[in-house]
Coordinates of C-alpha atoms in Angstrom, one line a residue:
M1 CA -150.1 52.9 -57.8
Q2 CA -153.4 54.1 -56.3
E3 CA -154.2 57.7 -55.1
L4 CA -153.1 58.3 -51.5
S5 CA -156.6 59.0 -50.6
E6 CA -157.4 55.3 -51.5
Y7 CA -154.9 54.0 -48.9
R8 CA -156.0 53.5 -45.3
F9 CA -153.0 54.6 -43.4
S10 CA -151.9 53.1 -40.0
T11 CA -148.5 54.4 -39.1
I12 CA -145.8 56.6 -40.5
V13 CA -142.1 57.4 -39.8
S14 CA -139.0 59.1 -41.4
S15 CA -135.5 57.8 -41.9
D16 CA -132.4 59.4 -41.1
E17 CA -131.9 59.8 -44.9
G18 CA -134.9 61.8 -45.2
Y19 CA -137.3 59.3 -46.8
V20 CA -141.0 58.7 -45.3
Y21 CA -142.5 55.5 -45.0
A22 CA -146.4 55.0 -44.4
G23 CA -147.9 51.6 -43.5
T24 CA -151.4 50.6 -44.1
F25 CA -154.3 48.5 -43.1
G26 CA -153.8 45.5 -45.6
Q27 CA -152.3 47.7 -48.5
G28 CA -148.6 47.5 -47.9
I29 CA -146.2 50.2 -47.2
L30 CA -145.3 53.2 -49.3
R31 CA -142.2 55.5 -49.4
M32 CA -141.9 59.1 -50.1
S33 CA -138.6 59.9 -52.0
L34 CA -136.7 63.1 -51.4
N35 CA -138.5 65.0 -54.5
G36 CA -142.1 64.2 -52.6
S37 CA -143.1 61.4 -54.9
W38 CA -144.6 58.2 -53.4
Q39 CA -143.8 54.5 -54.4
V40 CA -145.0 51.1 -53.0
C41 CA -142.2 49.6 -50.9
S42 CA -143.8 46.2 -49.8
E43 CA -141.3 43.6 -51.1
G44 CA -140.7 40.9 -48.8
L45 CA -144.0 41.7 -46.8
P46 CA -146.8 39.0 -46.6
A47 CA -149.8 39.7 -49.0
D48 CA -152.6 42.0 -47.4
V49 CA -150.7 42.4 -44.1
T50 CA -151.7 45.0 -41.4
I51 CA -148.9 47.3 -40.5
Y52 CA -149.3 48.1 -36.8
R53 CA -146.3 50.5 -36.3
L54 CA -143.3 51.6 -38.3
Q55 CA -140.3 52.5 -36.2
R56 CA -136.9 54.0 -36.6
M57 CA -134.0 52.6 -34.6
G58 CA -130.7 54.1 -35.3
T59 CA -130.4 53.9 -39.0
E60 CA -132.8 50.9 -39.6
I61 CA -136.5 50.9 -40.3
Y62 CA -138.7 48.3 -38.7
A63 CA -142.3 47.3 -39.4
A64 CA -144.4 45.7 -36.6
T65 CA -147.2 43.8 -38.1
E66 CA -149.9 41.0 -37.5
K67 CA -147.6 38.6 -39.3
G68 CA -144.4 39.4 -37.1
L69 CA -141.6 42.0 -37.2
F70 CA -139.7 42.9 -40.3
M71 CA -136.7 45.2 -41.0
L72 CA -136.0 47.1 -44.3
H73 CA -132.6 46.0 -46.1
N74 CA -131.7 47.4 -49.5
N75 CA -135.2 48.4 -50.0
K76 CA -136.7 44.8 -49.3
W77 CA -138.3 43.7 -46.1
Q78 CA -137.0 40.8 -44.4
S79 CA -138.0 38.9 -41.2
A80 CA -136.4 40.4 -37.9
G81 CA -137.0 37.0 -36.2
L82 CA -140.4 37.4 -34.7
E83 CA -143.2 35.5 -36.5
I84 CA -146.0 36.3 -34.1
P85 CA -148.2 39.6 -34.1
C86 CA -145.9 42.3 -33.1
Y87 CA -147.4 45.8 -32.2
H88 CA -144.3 48.1 -31.5
I89 CA -140.5 47.8 -31.0
V90 CA -138.3 50.3 -29.0
D91 CA -134.7 50.5 -28.3
S92 CA -134.2 51.5 -24.6
C93 CA -131.1 50.1 -23.2
N94 CA -132.1 46.6 -24.9
T95 CA -134.4 46.2 -27.8
F96 CA -137.9 45.4 -26.8
A97 CA -140.8 44.2 -28.8
M98 CA -144.5 44.4 -27.8
T99 CA -146.2 41.4 -29.1
R100 CA -149.3 39.0 -28.6
C101 CA -147.1 36.9 -26.3
G102 CA -146.2 39.8 -24.0
L103 CA -142.9 42.1 -23.8
M104 CA -140.0 40.3 -25.4
Y105 CA -136.4 41.4 -25.8
S106 CA -133.6 40.8 -28.2
D107 CA -130.5 38.8 -26.9
E108 CA -127.8 38.8 -29.6
G109 CA -130.6 38.5 -32.3
E110 CA -132.8 35.9 -30.4
W111 CA -135.8 37.0 -29.0
M112 CA -136.7 36.2 -25.5
P113 CA -139.7 36.6 -23.1
F114 CA -139.2 39.5 -20.7
A115 CA -142.6 40.0 -19.0
Y116 CA -146.3 39.1 -19.1
P117 CA -146.0 36.2 -21.9
N118 CA -149.7 35.4 -21.6
R119 CA -150.9 38.7 -22.5
S120 CA -150.8 41.2 -25.5
C121 CA -148.5 44.1 -25.0
Y122 CA -149.0 47.3 -27.0
D123 CA -146.8 50.0 -25.8
F124 CA -143.8 50.5 -23.6
L125 CA -142.3 53.6 -21.8
M126 CA -139.2 54.0 -19.6
T127 CA -138.7 56.7 -17.1
P128 CA -135.6 57.0 -14.5
Q129 CA -137.4 54.9 -11.9
F130 CA -140.2 52.9 -13.7
L131 CA -140.7 50.9 -16.8
F132 CA -144.4 51.0 -18.0
I133 CA -146.1 48.7 -20.4
A134 CA -149.5 48.8 -21.8
L135 CA -151.4 45.4 -21.8
S136 CA -154.7 43.9 -22.8
S137 CA -155.6 43.9 -19.1
G138 CA -154.2 47.4 -18.0
I139 CA -150.8 49.2 -17.2
A140 CA -148.0 47.2 -15.6
Y141 CA -145.1 48.9 -14.3
Y142 CA -141.7 47.6 -13.1
D143 CA -140.0 49.5 -10.1
M144 CA -136.2 49.6 -10.8
L145 CA -135.4 50.6 -7.3
T146 CA -137.1 47.6 -5.6
G147 CA -137.0 45.2 -8.8
S148 CA -140.9 44.3 -8.5
W149 CA -143.8 44.4 -10.9
D150 CA -147.2 45.7 -10.1
E151 CA -150.3 46.5 -12.3
F152 CA -153.3 48.7 -12.7
A153 CA -156.2 46.8 -14.0
F154 CA -158.8 48.3 -16.5
Q155 CA -161.9 46.9 -18.3
H156 CA -160.5 47.5 -21.7
A157 CA -156.9 47.0 -23.1
V158 CA -154.5 49.8 -22.8
T159 CA -153.1 50.5 -26.5
S160 CA -151.0 53.8 -26.2
I161 CA -149.1 55.4 -23.2
A162 CA -147.4 58.7 -22.7
V163 CA -146.2 61.0 -20.0
F164 CA -148.0 64.5 -19.7
R165 CA -147.0 66.9 -17.0
K166 CA -145.6 64.1 -14.9
S167 CA -148.7 62.1 -15.0
L168 CA -149.1 58.9 -16.9
I169 CA -151.7 58.9 -19.5
G170 CA -153.1 56.1 -21.7
V171 CA -155.6 55.3 -24.5
L172 CA -158.1 52.5 -23.8
A173 CA -159.4 50.2 -26.5
D174 CA -162.8 51.7 -26.2
G175 CA -161.3 55.1 -27.5
S176 CA -161.2 56.8 -24.1
M177 CA -158.2 58.0 -22.0
V178 CA -157.0 57.4 -18.3
I179 CA -154.8 59.6 -16.5
G180 CA -153.0 59.3 -13.4
N181 CA -154.5 61.1 -10.4
K182 CA -151.3 61.5 -8.6
K183 CA -152.9 59.8 -5.6
G184 CA -152.0 56.1 -6.7
G185 CA -154.9 55.6 -9.4
F186 CA -156.3 56.7 -12.5
I187 CA -159.2 58.6 -13.6
T188 CA -161.0 57.8 -17.0
V189 CA -161.6 60.8 -19.4
A190 CA -164.0 60.3 -22.3
F191 CA -164.9 62.8 -25.2
E192 CA -168.4 62.5 -26.8
G193 CA -168.4 61.2 -30.2
M194 CA -164.5 60.9 -30.4
F195 CA -162.4 57.7 -30.6
I196 CA -158.7 58.2 -29.8
Y197 CA -156.3 55.9 -31.3
K198 CA -152.9 56.6 -30.0
L199 CA -150.8 59.2 -28.3
A200 CA -147.7 60.8 -29.9
T201 CA -145.1 63.0 -28.2
Y202 CA -142.6 65.8 -29.5
K203 CA -140.5 68.1 -27.4
G204 CA -142.7 67.8 -24.2
N205 CA -146.1 67.9 -25.9
V206 CA -148.5 65.2 -26.1
F207 CA -150.7 64.8 -29.2
A208 CA -153.7 62.7 -29.6
C209 CA -154.8 60.8 -32.9
S210 CA -158.4 60.3 -33.3
N211 CA -161.3 59.7 -35.5
N212 CA -162.2 63.5 -35.4
G213 CA -158.7 64.6 -36.2
L214 CA -155.5 65.6 -34.5
F215 CA -155.3 67.3 -31.1
K216 CA -152.9 68.7 -28.6
I217 CA -153.3 67.8 -25.0
V218 CA -153.4 70.7 -22.7
M219 CA -154.4 71.2 -19.1
L220 CA -156.9 73.9 -18.2
Q221 CA -157.7 74.6 -14.7
D222 CA -156.6 71.1 -13.7
R223 CA -158.9 69.5 -16.6
L224 CA -157.4 67.6 -19.5
I225 CA -158.6 69.5 -22.8
L226 CA -158.0 68.5 -26.4
Q227 CA -156.9 71.5 -28.4
S228 CA -157.7 71.0 -32.2
L229 CA -154.8 71.4 -34.8
G230 CA -157.2 72.1 -37.6
I231 CA -157.1 68.5 -39.0
H232 CA -160.8 67.3 -39.2
C233 CA -160.5 63.7 -40.6
A234 CA -159.5 60.5 -38.9
V235 CA -155.8 60.6 -38.0
T236 CA -153.8 57.5 -37.2
D237 CA -150.2 58.8 -36.7
L238 CA -148.0 61.5 -37.4
V239 CA -144.2 62.3 -37.8
F240 CA -142.4 65.3 -36.9
A241 CA -140.1 67.5 -39.0
E242 CA -138.4 70.8 -38.1
T243 CA -141.1 73.0 -39.1
H244 CA -144.2 70.9 -39.9
M245 CA -145.8 67.4 -39.2
L246 CA -146.8 64.7 -41.9
I247 CA -150.0 63.1 -40.8
A248 CA -151.2 59.6 -41.6
T249 CA -155.1 59.5 -42.1
L250 CA -157.6 56.7 -42.7
N251 CA -159.4 58.2 -45.7
Q252 CA -157.5 61.5 -46.7
G253 CA -153.9 60.1 -47.6
I254 CA -151.0 61.8 -46.0
L255 CA -151.5 65.5 -44.9
K256 CA -148.9 68.2 -44.3
N257 CA -149.4 70.6 -41.4
L258 CA -147.4 73.7 -42.0
L259 CA -148.1 75.2 -38.5
E260 CA -145.1 75.7 -36.3
V261 CA -144.5 72.9 -34.1
E262 CA -143.1 74.1 -30.7

């Protein structure tokens, strides 16, 4: 196996058994055992496939890839019934998949279109009143009280969304961010020299993974600020433990941040 720093990591997740899985851009999936050693765990995956997102759902681990959706079973990956590019999967009342053909849901193992079948769907967020999806054309939302869809259009695809201080925030495909202005619209926020890849949430905090490192999103005098967490390399994803984070990077392997996570 290559050195960890030779892998271009794209995503990371932990299992309920304590294993850690890390996906890559075209180099398969690695697994960290309980003793901290890493092994290749790519059996059953197409060769050179890009792993967009690893996701734990209950006791199962899923891999959303450019060649479809896969599920880990007995240390081997098998198709989960979707053979189109899949970017993310979540379990929220139903099992939803974000794909090149819109938002889909699983009906007794069969995947069915749910919304926006002619657009790529990248992320999903459910609140008590709304369902938000990140699309190639903007952010769409479903109002559960009225049963209707509406949409905010942007010039770039929205690839990641989260809620920060009761406002919806998103990452655009050009590396900038949008944040709800609480007046029915959004403002765009860009940071010079920084390309934000995705957002991650933990215990009410929101973190930004970027080409310049890992940052915690904070608000200072009504301005959105990125607070550095001391990781100064390209960060693509992170997974949280009780006292630390494991951080997936593009060229520095998997890092462990021992700072207290609150």
